[in-house]
PDB file of C-alpha atoms in Angstrom:
ATOM      1  CA  UNK F  77      78.591  70.981 213.066  1.00  0.00           C
ATOM      2  CA  UNK F  78      82.344  70.824 212.361  1.00  0.00           C
ATOM      3  CA  UNK F  79      83.283  68.873 209.322  1.00  0.00           C
ATOM      4  CA  UNK F  80      85.543  65.787 209.953  1.00  0.00           C
ATOM      5  CA  UNK F  81      88.937  66.209 208.664  1.00  0.00           C
ATOM      6  CA  UNK F  82      89.787  64.188 205.672  1.00  0.00           C
ATOM      7  CA  UNK F  83      92.226  61.178 206.059  1.00  0.00           C
ATOM      8  CA  UNK F  84      95.976  62.172 205.746  1.00  0.00           C
ATOM      9  CA  UNK F  85      98.400  59.509 204.586  1.00  0.00           C
ATOM     10  CA  UNK F  86     102.041  60.805 205.241  1.00  0.00           C
ATOM     11  CA  UNK F  87     104.988  58.919 203.923  1.00  0.00           C
ATOM     12  CA  UNK F  88     108.645  59.784 205.091  1.00  0.00           C
ATOM     13  CA  UNK F  89     111.548  58.275 203.036  1.00  0.00           C
ATOM     14  CA  UNK F  90     114.515  59.663 205.002  1.00  0.00           C
ATOM     15  CA  UNK F  91     116.096  59.295 208.342  1.00  0.00           C
ATOM     16  CA  UNK F  92     118.864  60.705 210.436  1.00  0.00           C
ATOM     17  CA  UNK F  93     120.648  61.849 207.021  1.00  0.00           C
ATOM     18  CA  UNK F  94     117.873  64.325 206.347  1.00  0.00           C
ATOM     19  CA  UNK F  95     116.668  65.426 209.875  1.00  0.00           C
ATOM     20  CA  UNK F  96     114.527  68.266 208.951  1.00  0.00           C
ATOM     21  CA  UNK F  97     112.606  66.571 206.369  1.00  0.00           C
ATOM     22  CA  UNK F  98     112.122  63.510 208.771  1.00  0.00           C
ATOM     23  CA  UNK F  99     111.118  65.653 211.667  1.00  0.00           C
ATOM     24  CA  UNK F 100     108.627  67.657 209.362  1.00  0.00           C
ATOM     25  CA  UNK F 101     106.778  64.450 208.429  1.00  0.00           C
ATOM     26  CA  UNK F 102     106.436  63.239 211.964  1.00  0.00           C
ATOM     27  CA  UNK F 103     105.420  66.977 213.120  1.00  0.00           C
ATOM     28  CA  UNK F 104     102.620  67.072 210.481  1.00  0.00           C
ATOM     29  CA  UNK F 105     101.434  63.604 211.462  1.00  0.00           C
ATOM     30  CA  UNK F 106     101.317  64.479 215.134  1.00  0.00           C
ATOM     31  CA  UNK F 107      99.696  67.770 214.435  1.00  0.00           C
ATOM     32  CA  UNK F 108      97.057  66.060 212.241  1.00  0.00           C
ATOM     33  CA  UNK F 109      96.370  63.559 214.776  1.00  0.00           C
ATOM     34  CA  UNK F 110      95.784  66.407 217.506  1.00  0.00           C
ATOM     35  CA  UNK F 111      93.368  67.991 215.118  1.00  0.00           C
ATOM     36  CA  UNK F 112      91.322  64.849 214.889  1.00  0.00           C
ATOM     37  CA  UNK F 113      92.354  63.640 211.440  1.00  0.00           C
ATOM     38  CA  UNK F 114      92.668  59.937 210.518  1.00  0.00           C
ATOM     39  CA  UNK F 115      96.355  59.706 210.131  1.00  0.00           C
ATOM     40  CA  UNK F 116      98.345  57.205 208.559  1.00  0.00           C
ATOM     41  CA  UNK F 117     102.277  57.601 208.794  1.00  0.00           C
ATOM     42  CA  UNK F 118     104.438  55.290 206.507  1.00  0.00           C
ATOM     43  CA  UNK F 119     108.089  54.794 207.333  1.00  0.00           C
ATOM     44  CA  UNK F 120     110.043  53.972 204.299  1.00  0.00           C
ATOM     45  CA  UNK F 121     113.620  53.922 203.182  1.00  0.00           C
ATOM     46  CA  UNK F 122     115.927  54.856 206.280  1.00  0.00           C
ATOM     47  CA  UNK F 123     112.805  56.050 208.287  1.00  0.00           C
ATOM     48  CA  UNK F 124     111.929  52.207 208.732  1.00  0.00           C
ATOM     49  CA  UNK F 125     114.525  52.108 211.499  1.00  0.00           C
ATOM     50  CA  UNK F 126     112.289  54.576 213.766  1.00  0.00           C
ATOM     51  CA  UNK F 127     109.881  51.742 214.022  1.00  0.00           C
ATOM     52  CA  UNK F 128     112.558  50.011 216.142  1.00  0.00           C
ATOM     53  CA  UNK F 129     112.485  50.620 220.091  1.00  0.00           C
ATOM     54  CA  UNK F 130     114.722  53.456 221.078  1.00  0.00           C
ATOM     55  CA  UNK F 131     115.551  54.571 217.508  1.00  0.00           C
ATOM     56  CA  UNK F 132     113.623  57.449 217.259  1.00  0.00           C
ATOM     57  CA  UNK F 133     115.834  59.029 219.719  1.00  0.00           C
ATOM     58  CA  UNK F 134     118.713  58.970 217.053  1.00  0.00           C
ATOM     59  CA  UNK F 135     117.414  61.897 215.398  1.00  0.00           C
ATOM     60  CA  UNK F 136     118.232  65.040 217.054  1.00  0.00           C
ATOM     61  CA  UNK F 137     117.117  68.468 215.694  1.00  0.00           C
ATOM     62  CA  UNK F 138     117.587  71.642 217.302  1.00  0.00           C
ATOM     63  CA  UNK F 139     114.305  73.552 218.022  1.00  0.00           C
ATOM     64  CA  UNK F 140     112.203  70.590 217.316  1.00  0.00           C
ATOM     65  CA  UNK F 141     109.973  68.406 219.425  1.00  0.00           C
ATOM     66  CA  UNK F 142     111.943  65.090 219.947  1.00  0.00           C
ATOM     67  CA  UNK F 143     111.015  62.426 217.289  1.00  0.00           C
ATOM     68  CA  UNK F 144     110.290  59.964 220.047  1.00  0.00           C
ATOM     69  CA  UNK F 145     107.507  62.198 221.475  1.00  0.00           C
ATOM     70  CA  UNK F 146     106.021  62.788 218.029  1.00  0.00           C
ATOM     71  CA  UNK F 147     106.019  58.994 217.180  1.00  0.00           C
ATOM     72  CA  UNK F 148     104.177  58.503 220.467  1.00  0.00           C
ATOM     73  CA  UNK F 149     101.659  60.862 219.673  1.00  0.00           C
ATOM     74  CA  UNK F 150     101.027  59.229 216.192  1.00  0.00           C
ATOM     75  CA  UNK F 151     100.852  55.847 217.674  1.00  0.00           C
ATOM     76  CA  UNK F 152      98.344  56.827 220.235  1.00  0.00           C
ATOM     77  CA  UNK F 153      95.923  58.424 217.739  1.00  0.00           C
ATOM     78  CA  UNK F 154      96.960  57.305 214.280  1.00  0.00           C
ATOM     79  CA  UNK F 155      98.446  54.412 212.465  1.00  0.00           C
ATOM     80  CA  UNK F 156     102.208  53.813 211.739  1.00  0.00           C
ATOM     81  CA  UNK F 157     103.472  51.338 208.930  1.00  0.00           C
ATOM     82  CA  UNK F 158     106.772  50.259 207.906  1.00  0.00           C
ATOM     83  CA  UNK F 159     107.074  49.392 204.148  1.00  0.00           C
ATOM     84  CA  UNK F 160     107.467  45.484 203.715  1.00  0.00           C
ATOM     85  CA  UNK F 161     110.330  45.727 201.260  1.00  0.00           C
ATOM     86  CA  UNK F 162     112.107  48.466 203.267  1.00  0.00           C
ATOM     87  CA  UNK F 163     111.620  46.261 206.316  1.00  0.00           C
ATOM     88  CA  UNK F 164     112.998  43.152 204.591  1.00  0.00           C
ATOM     89  CA  UNK F 165     116.115  44.935 203.267  1.00  0.00           C
ATOM     90  CA  UNK F 166     116.974  46.049 206.793  1.00  0.00           C
ATOM     91  CA  UNK F 167     116.275  42.706 208.323  1.00  0.00           C
ATOM     92  CA  UNK F 168     113.159  44.088 210.473  1.00  0.00           C
ATOM     93  CA  UNK F 169     110.443  41.680 211.330  1.00  0.00           C
ATOM     94  CA  UNK F 170     107.177  42.157 213.111  1.00  0.00           C
ATOM     95  CA  UNK F 171     108.753  41.068 216.253  1.00  0.00           C
ATOM     96  CA  UNK F 172     111.243  43.805 216.151  1.00  0.00           C
ATOM     97  CA  UNK F 173     108.921  46.827 215.820  1.00  0.00           C
ATOM     98  CA  UNK F 174     107.294  49.024 218.523  1.00  0.00           C
ATOM     99  CA  UNK F 175     103.764  47.934 219.685  1.00  0.00           C
ATOM    100  CA  UNK F 176     101.130  49.329 217.304  1.00  0.00           C
ATOM    101  CA  UNK F 177     103.602  49.561 214.235  1.00  0.00           C
ATOM    102  CA  UNK F 178     102.470  47.170 211.436  1.00  0.00           C
ATOM    103  CA  UNK F 179     104.515  46.233 208.462  1.00  0.00           C
ATOM    104  CA  UNK F 180     102.749  46.313 205.037  1.00  0.00           C
ATOM    105  CA  UNK F 181     103.119  46.780 201.434  1.00  0.00           C
ATOM    106  CA  UNK F 182     102.616  48.985 198.615  1.00  0.00           C
ATOM    107  CA  UNK F 183      99.101  47.759 197.828  1.00  0.00           C
ATOM    108  CA  UNK F 184      97.873  49.053 201.196  1.00  0.00           C
ATOM    109  CA  UNK F 185      99.686  52.425 200.749  1.00  0.00           C
ATOM    110  CA  UNK F 186      97.795  52.844 197.501  1.00  0.00           C
ATOM    111  CA  UNK F 187      94.577  51.693 199.106  1.00  0.00           C
ATOM    112  CA  UNK F 188      94.929  54.340 201.770  1.00  0.00           C
ATOM    113  CA  UNK F 189      95.933  57.047 199.379  1.00  0.00           C
ATOM    114  CA  UNK F 190      93.035  56.539 197.029  1.00  0.00           C
ATOM    115  CA  UNK F 191      90.467  56.330 199.787  1.00  0.00           C
ATOM    116  CA  UNK F 192      87.703  58.806 199.420  1.00  0.00           C
ATOM    117  CA  UNK F 193      88.722  62.397 200.472  1.00  0.00           C
ATOM    118  CA  UNK F 194      92.274  61.245 201.350  1.00  0.00           C
ATOM    119  CA  UNK F 195      95.219  63.526 201.056  1.00  0.00           C
ATOM    120  CA  UNK F 196      98.754  61.928 200.792  1.00  0.00           C
ATOM    121  CA  UNK F 197     102.059  63.921 201.430  1.00  0.00           C
ATOM    122  CA  UNK F 198     105.490  62.634 200.773  1.00  0.00           C
ATOM    123  CA  UNK F 199     108.480  63.868 202.672  1.00  0.00           C
TER     124      UNK F 199
END
């Protein structure tokens, strides 16, 4: 019997100003979903913008899977969350985000990160 992968919580704090770091976070999240892991991708800071329709297309990185495709993969098999404070600072509300994206705060991030067997990564 193959063991179930442990939960993976990924937080990305940057946006188009750091395209490689941002794309890496989304790539790891999508790869983990494909591997069958329970994935929670947190969009904080400038990454919060990627929760809005069409905004993932703003990040273009040569030799990388388009961010919109990676985001779709994560939304299909994992969870995507925008930080409450980050959303508020940018005027982003629940009605603004893509279907399947939630807005939640630090307490939820801590709960997920401290769950049994969970692994947290920050980009």
